[in-house]
Amino acid sequence: MLTIRDAPVARNARPGQFVNLYPNDRTAMLPRPFGIAGVHGDEFDLIYQRVGAGTRAFARLSAGDPIDLVGPLGRPYDLTAAGDYLLIGGGLGVPPLISAAQGLAGRGDVRAIALFGYRDARFADGLVGRFADRTLSVSACEGNVITLLDRIEPELEVEATTILSCGPIPMMRAVAAWAGRRSIRSQFSLEERMGCGYGACLACVVDTTDGRLRVCKDGPVFAGGRLEWETAR
Amino acid sequence: MLTIRDAPVARNARPGQFVNLYPNDRTAMLPRPFGIAGVHGDEFDLIYQRVGAGTRAFARLSAGDPIDLVGPLGRPYDLTAAGDYLLIGGGLGVPPLISAAQGLAGRGDVRAIALFGYRDARFADGLVGRFADRTLSVSACEGNVITLLDRIEPELEVEATTILSCGPIPMMRAVAAWAGRRSIRSQFSLEERMGCGYGACLACVVDTTDGRLRVCKDGPVFAGGRLEWETAR
Amino acid sequence: MGDGPMNAQTFDPFEPYDYRHGSVVAGLRWKNPVGTASGTFKLDACGEYYDVSQLGAISTKGVSPVPWEGNPTPRTAESPSGMVNAVGLQNPGVDHYLLDELPKLKALDALVVTNVAGHSDEDYAQVVAKLAQSEADMLEINVSCPNVTHGGMSVGTDPIALERLVRRLRGMTDKPMIVKLTPNVTDIAETARAAADGGADALSLINTLVGMRLDTRTGRPIIANVTGGVSGPAILPIALACVWKVRRALPDMPIIGIGGISSGRDALEFLYAGANAVEVGAAALVDPQAPVRVAHELEELLDRRPRLADALEKGQAWQQ
Amino acid sequence: MGDGPMNAQTFDPFEPYDYRHGSVVAGLRWKNPVGTASGTFKLDACGEYYDVSQLGAISTKGVSPVPWEGNPTPRTAESPSGMVNAVGLQNPGVDHYLLDELPKLKALDALVVTNVAGHSDEDYAQVVAKLAQSEADMLEINVSCPNVTHGGMSVGTDPIALERLVRRLRGMTDKPMIVKLTPNVTDIAETARAAADGGADALSLINTLVGMRLDTRTGRPIIANVTGGVSGPAILPIALACVWKVRRALPDMPIIGIGGISSGRDALEFLYAGANAVEVGAAALVDPQAPVRVAHELEELLDRRPRLADALEKGQAWQQ
Ligand SMILES: Cc1cc2nc3c(=O)[nH]c(=O)nc-3n(C[C@H](O)[C@H](O)[C@H](O)COP(=O)(O)OP(=O)(O)OC[C@H]3O[C@@H](n4cnc5c(N)ncnc54)[C@H](O)[C@@H]3O)c2cc1C
Ligand SMILES: Cc1cc2nc3c(=O)[nH]c(=O)nc-3n(C[C@H](O)[C@H](O)[C@H](O)COP(=O)(O)OP(=O)(O)OC[C@H]3O[C@@H](n4cnc5c(N)ncnc54)[C@H](O)[C@@H]3O)c2cc1C
Ligand SMILES: Cc1cc2nc3c(=O)[nH]c(=O)nc-3n(C[C@H](O)[C@H](O)[C@H](O)COP(=O)(O)O)c2cc1C
Ligand SMILES: Cc1cc2nc3c(=O)[nH]c(=O)nc-3n(C[C@H](O)[C@H](O)[C@H](O)COP(=O)(O)O)c2cc1C
Ligand code: FES
Ligand code: FES
């Protein structure tokens, strides 16, 4: 977890948006996008995994070190509807859902239920639990988020339910199919390799019913019905 | 002035040698060579001018910051002779001569006389004065090092005099001519744009009576008689 | 010191600003010698970071006769001081461009360089025919697109095919026509001469160099298209040599220098190499305000170089 | 993580070390797949930083029939993640090489790749004739030298001239002959095929890309020769694409990958692109121990890739 002080980002960020971090090593040009996992005062949190040189360098930062960033970026989740929100996350897809839970917290007209699937350690249950009304989770050996969805289905009223999801494509594809069969509204947050991260270069596209759109600018959040799941990777 | 703690360099450095510094910005590949201006304990000093991005970055370093370096490098001054040493420096050519003065200090068989020419501020008189037996200096408006040489000539005994010089090529060319006419032994320290700074790439050559030699490995110190001053730049 | 680039914080990219040093490129005055490079500018994205009319020119994403889907993703990979991209000219086609993007850019009072893409001579001709009557200020023919015309190589690598294409397009419009050259040739002076012979009013160079990266975890190429084009600071010395060479081959041809520019000082280096103006590409992907920052930094550097500034205003390049 | 390069401090470059993973290149076994790149190794300099016999191979500075002076200075300039050099093949000539450098290298038990330079076919032939009877293990014909043979372009850019030259040299020696290709061509697969048709036993690629820098204080080129060759990490993606292309064109040809390698992971990326071995150039100018460090880092990465390691030992390249 990385906490960054940047008042404008913390003030303007909405759930589902992300920031581009730039490694201090100037040989690395491209942005490293990370979903915002929550804001407090003039700070915001990121939760990330060490993947390559950039994230390894971020992990070596000490408190107080400066870092270049651009954000907040992208279209956030649409949280206008009332009713039940199912926040369905897998792996490193949980950060924007924690944000969403924070955005929904305290609203009288909604209930936020987090359904998280993990590979092993349930690292985000506590984080989302501060905001969600209920948290269910499952680790890979026990099942997956569809198991949790099936379990919670009896409680749900279809028209008053919104699914927000972020995670690996196979998981989201299954969630989309599950929601589609039941005509439940859904919004998915995607990841794609980026060139600019703010909409200028068309590197990060995804196929939708409206054509190839930019994940960074037209997304990362897309309505489930707009996505072409067959070509998604 | 930059003081660097590096025990092996401080221990092994001999007057006239240099070190390669590498900017922390990894987009900059090439070494920045600097003459060693003196050693004390496990530290050594560099005196440098801000020229471009590398030296600007060095100027921003704070005490305790790490820096990559390779050294000590190059052939040092030959200080085996006894007698008078004239240390003739101009501009940023003074650092190795301060080292030479330090190397000669305390030896009973030699006398070190620094003759420094400056553009304006006499920044190195104090530094060399700690070690040299005598320091004469001149700034651009008053004359040049040849003025000083002419002034000191009556005191010298040709066979027992060694000139060590470092500075701009026109100055060294004039010093070489002056010394040549009087058959005074001379050693010159050269600068050249480098690729490696340790002898691998042949980027830094100078014409000598033995052919094109490497400034970084076969020099930077060359006997005056071996240099082809016509082609030097 | 003294000569260093100004601090990025000292300009407001939305505040109106009167540049002191412009450049005349193929008869048209750019208010400063800095434009965006094609494919790294989208109005809805970049317009959030600066007033697009501040720049010398806006070169748009390549426009094709019909909508193109581009390549599958991933489309980018990183490289030391650079990036590799294989976007593949995704664009909604010339009709959409004329209805949507061009009017918006002109409404903002930008000088618009429309970048033209094609898979064949016919494609280029169709686009140029539609642009001929449009509000576009200049056309920039991107002949660096691989495939078709010449067995896997682009028309921009074959001087004879290139001259023929340029001559054909030349006959179709009075708009100043820039031909954008690829560095993936044995001798760029040769293709430059071919474009000049065909009637190009100006040349822009360079487009990207063919490159690729592999994922050492999987042993497979990172980009779906396998190879892509390398851009960014890494290619700066290569681009400078191309501009220098073409300037020597064609002393009077207006040249727009492109490749790895990320500061006013980089831009100045291109002007000294013989460019009349420059375009900023990949740097704008890293720092959205880069083009305006480069323009401001260059402005200060030109203040202290009146002879160069004067030449640019006269449509001339620096004389070595 | 897990897969990261090892710490530079964990090997002693003078301590004898038995590499677990070698590579067979054109019939000769390198004890590891990492060599030095020509022009970035001099025994008296590099030998102070590591035991030269630790490397897979030592490619020497280009050797010409008579001593060459090279270009005037300055001979280098910096570029982002790279450098430009115009040393100009300064060397004391083949006779001196045979008397002095080669015996010293062989006494140290290094596998020696002698890089051959020429201004004309005749030059190359003279050098190869003298090397044919020498202790050199392999010859590396550098056909990337500009001038002579073809109006300002090097023989390495003209497939017909290249094939003729290689065929002639092929007839003069039984030593494994590597032809070193230039990337400054429209299609490197074409020159690769020409070298293969002429009888090359292996190809090494890439040599440097033409580039330049200018001094923005004076407006003049930094390098006395004006243009030079770009090397270093900046060219890595370009070199990878060249190796990949040539591998696809010539599935069975041994390839030595060169260009911007500065870590074991970079070397591994070249092996995945289709190289049988690699050479480290500019990185060794920045870090004198770079070649040995790359070899050690690659060793660990190959431990976890037995299929790739096995292919290399059999003289085969990675199959995508
Ligand atoms: C909208 C969005 C939100 C994201 N949110 C998170 C998050 O909250 N937590 C988290 O751990 N990760 C998140 N990721 C993935 C994260 O961006 C990558 O793990 C990170 O960029 C890897 O950088 P690196 O330098 O360590 O890896 P390297 O492999 O060295 O990076 C090289 C290049 O590849 C890109 N890249 C590598 N992996 C990915 C990837 N999975 N997705 C996109 N680009 C990649 C990098 O951005 C960089 O440009 C998100 C990605 C996107 C697109
Ligand atoms: C043997 C030797 C000893 C030196 N000793 C000193 C010293 O004691 N004090 C001092 O102030 N300077 C010294 N110099 C000059 C010093 O190396 C350069 O001023 C410095 O490298 C400039 O780096 P930069 O990044 O600031 O400049 P940039 O112009 O940004 O550097 C770009 C490249 O050009 C090279 N370069 C630029 N100017 C020179 C130059 N004058 N000589 C050689 N290479 C240059 C740099 O090393 C770098 O590779 C010495 C040079 C040599 C060769
Ligand atoms: C993502 C991306 C997309 C590009 N698309 C185009 C294009 O559509 N047409 C074109 O002529 N050049 C295109 N280019 C090339 C650039 O305009 C420019 O010539 C090249 O990137 C070199 O400049 P740079 O190093 O400043 O990026 C593209 C470059 C990038 C990075
Ligand atoms: C200073 C220098 C001198 C070189 N001299 C030669 C040479 O004599 N013969 C040759 O074939 N290649 C020569 N090269 C090219 C390198 O061997 C290598 O092909 C190129 O630099 C790319 O690799 P790199 O990026 O690892 O440096 C030289 C390169 C450099 C930097
Ligand atoms: S990354 Fe450039 S448009 Fe999305
Ligand atoms: S700088 Fe490489 S030999 Fe001197």
XYZ file of C-alpha atoms in Angstrom, chain A residues 1-2 4 9 13-14 16-23 30-38 44-59 67-73 92 95-96 99 166 189-192 194 197 220:
58
model
C 0.000 0.000 0.000
C 1.221 3.456 -0.906
C 0.216 9.747 -1.430
C -6.245 14.404 -6.463
C -11.032 11.627 -7.171
C -14.216 9.652 -7.579
C -13.242 3.897 -10.005
C -10.766 6.541 -11.150
C -7.032 5.969 -11.265
C -3.735 7.867 -11.247
C -0.659 7.524 -13.437
C 2.576 7.214 -11.480
C 5.916 7.879 -13.180
C 9.034 6.112 -11.946
C 5.407 5.121 -19.623
C 2.858 5.753 -16.898
C 2.078 3.140 -14.252
C -1.688 3.332 -13.711
C -3.162 2.409 -10.322
C -6.746 2.447 -9.143
C -7.406 4.776 -6.241
C -8.275 2.663 -3.205
C -9.626 5.420 -0.997
C -5.170 8.922 -1.100
C -4.205 5.256 -1.010
C -3.015 2.840 -3.660
C -2.731 -0.904 -3.242
C -0.301 -2.509 -5.579
C 1.645 -5.579 -6.373
C 5.320 -5.683 -7.324
C 5.416 -6.635 -10.999
C 8.416 -5.092 -12.719
C 10.970 -2.314 -12.381
C 8.436 0.471 -11.769
C 6.530 -1.141 -8.938
C 9.784 -2.421 -7.426
C 11.032 1.181 -7.360
C 7.785 2.395 -5.754
C 8.218 -0.229 -3.061
C 6.760 11.103 -6.899
C 5.448 12.333 -10.244
C 1.811 11.627 -10.993
C -1.087 12.684 -13.172
C -4.689 12.222 -12.090
C -7.377 11.560 -11.190
C -8.100 9.985 -14.557
C -5.595 -6.761 -7.554
C -8.739 -1.067 -4.968
C -11.469 0.706 -6.983
C -13.193 3.404 -3.189
C -12.957 -5.278 -11.174
C -13.420 -1.690 -14.528
C -10.784 -2.797 -17.083
C -7.016 -2.799 -17.306
C -4.949 -2.445 -20.452
C -1.172 2.165 -21.724
C -3.064 6.993 -19.681
C -11.785 2.262 -17.161
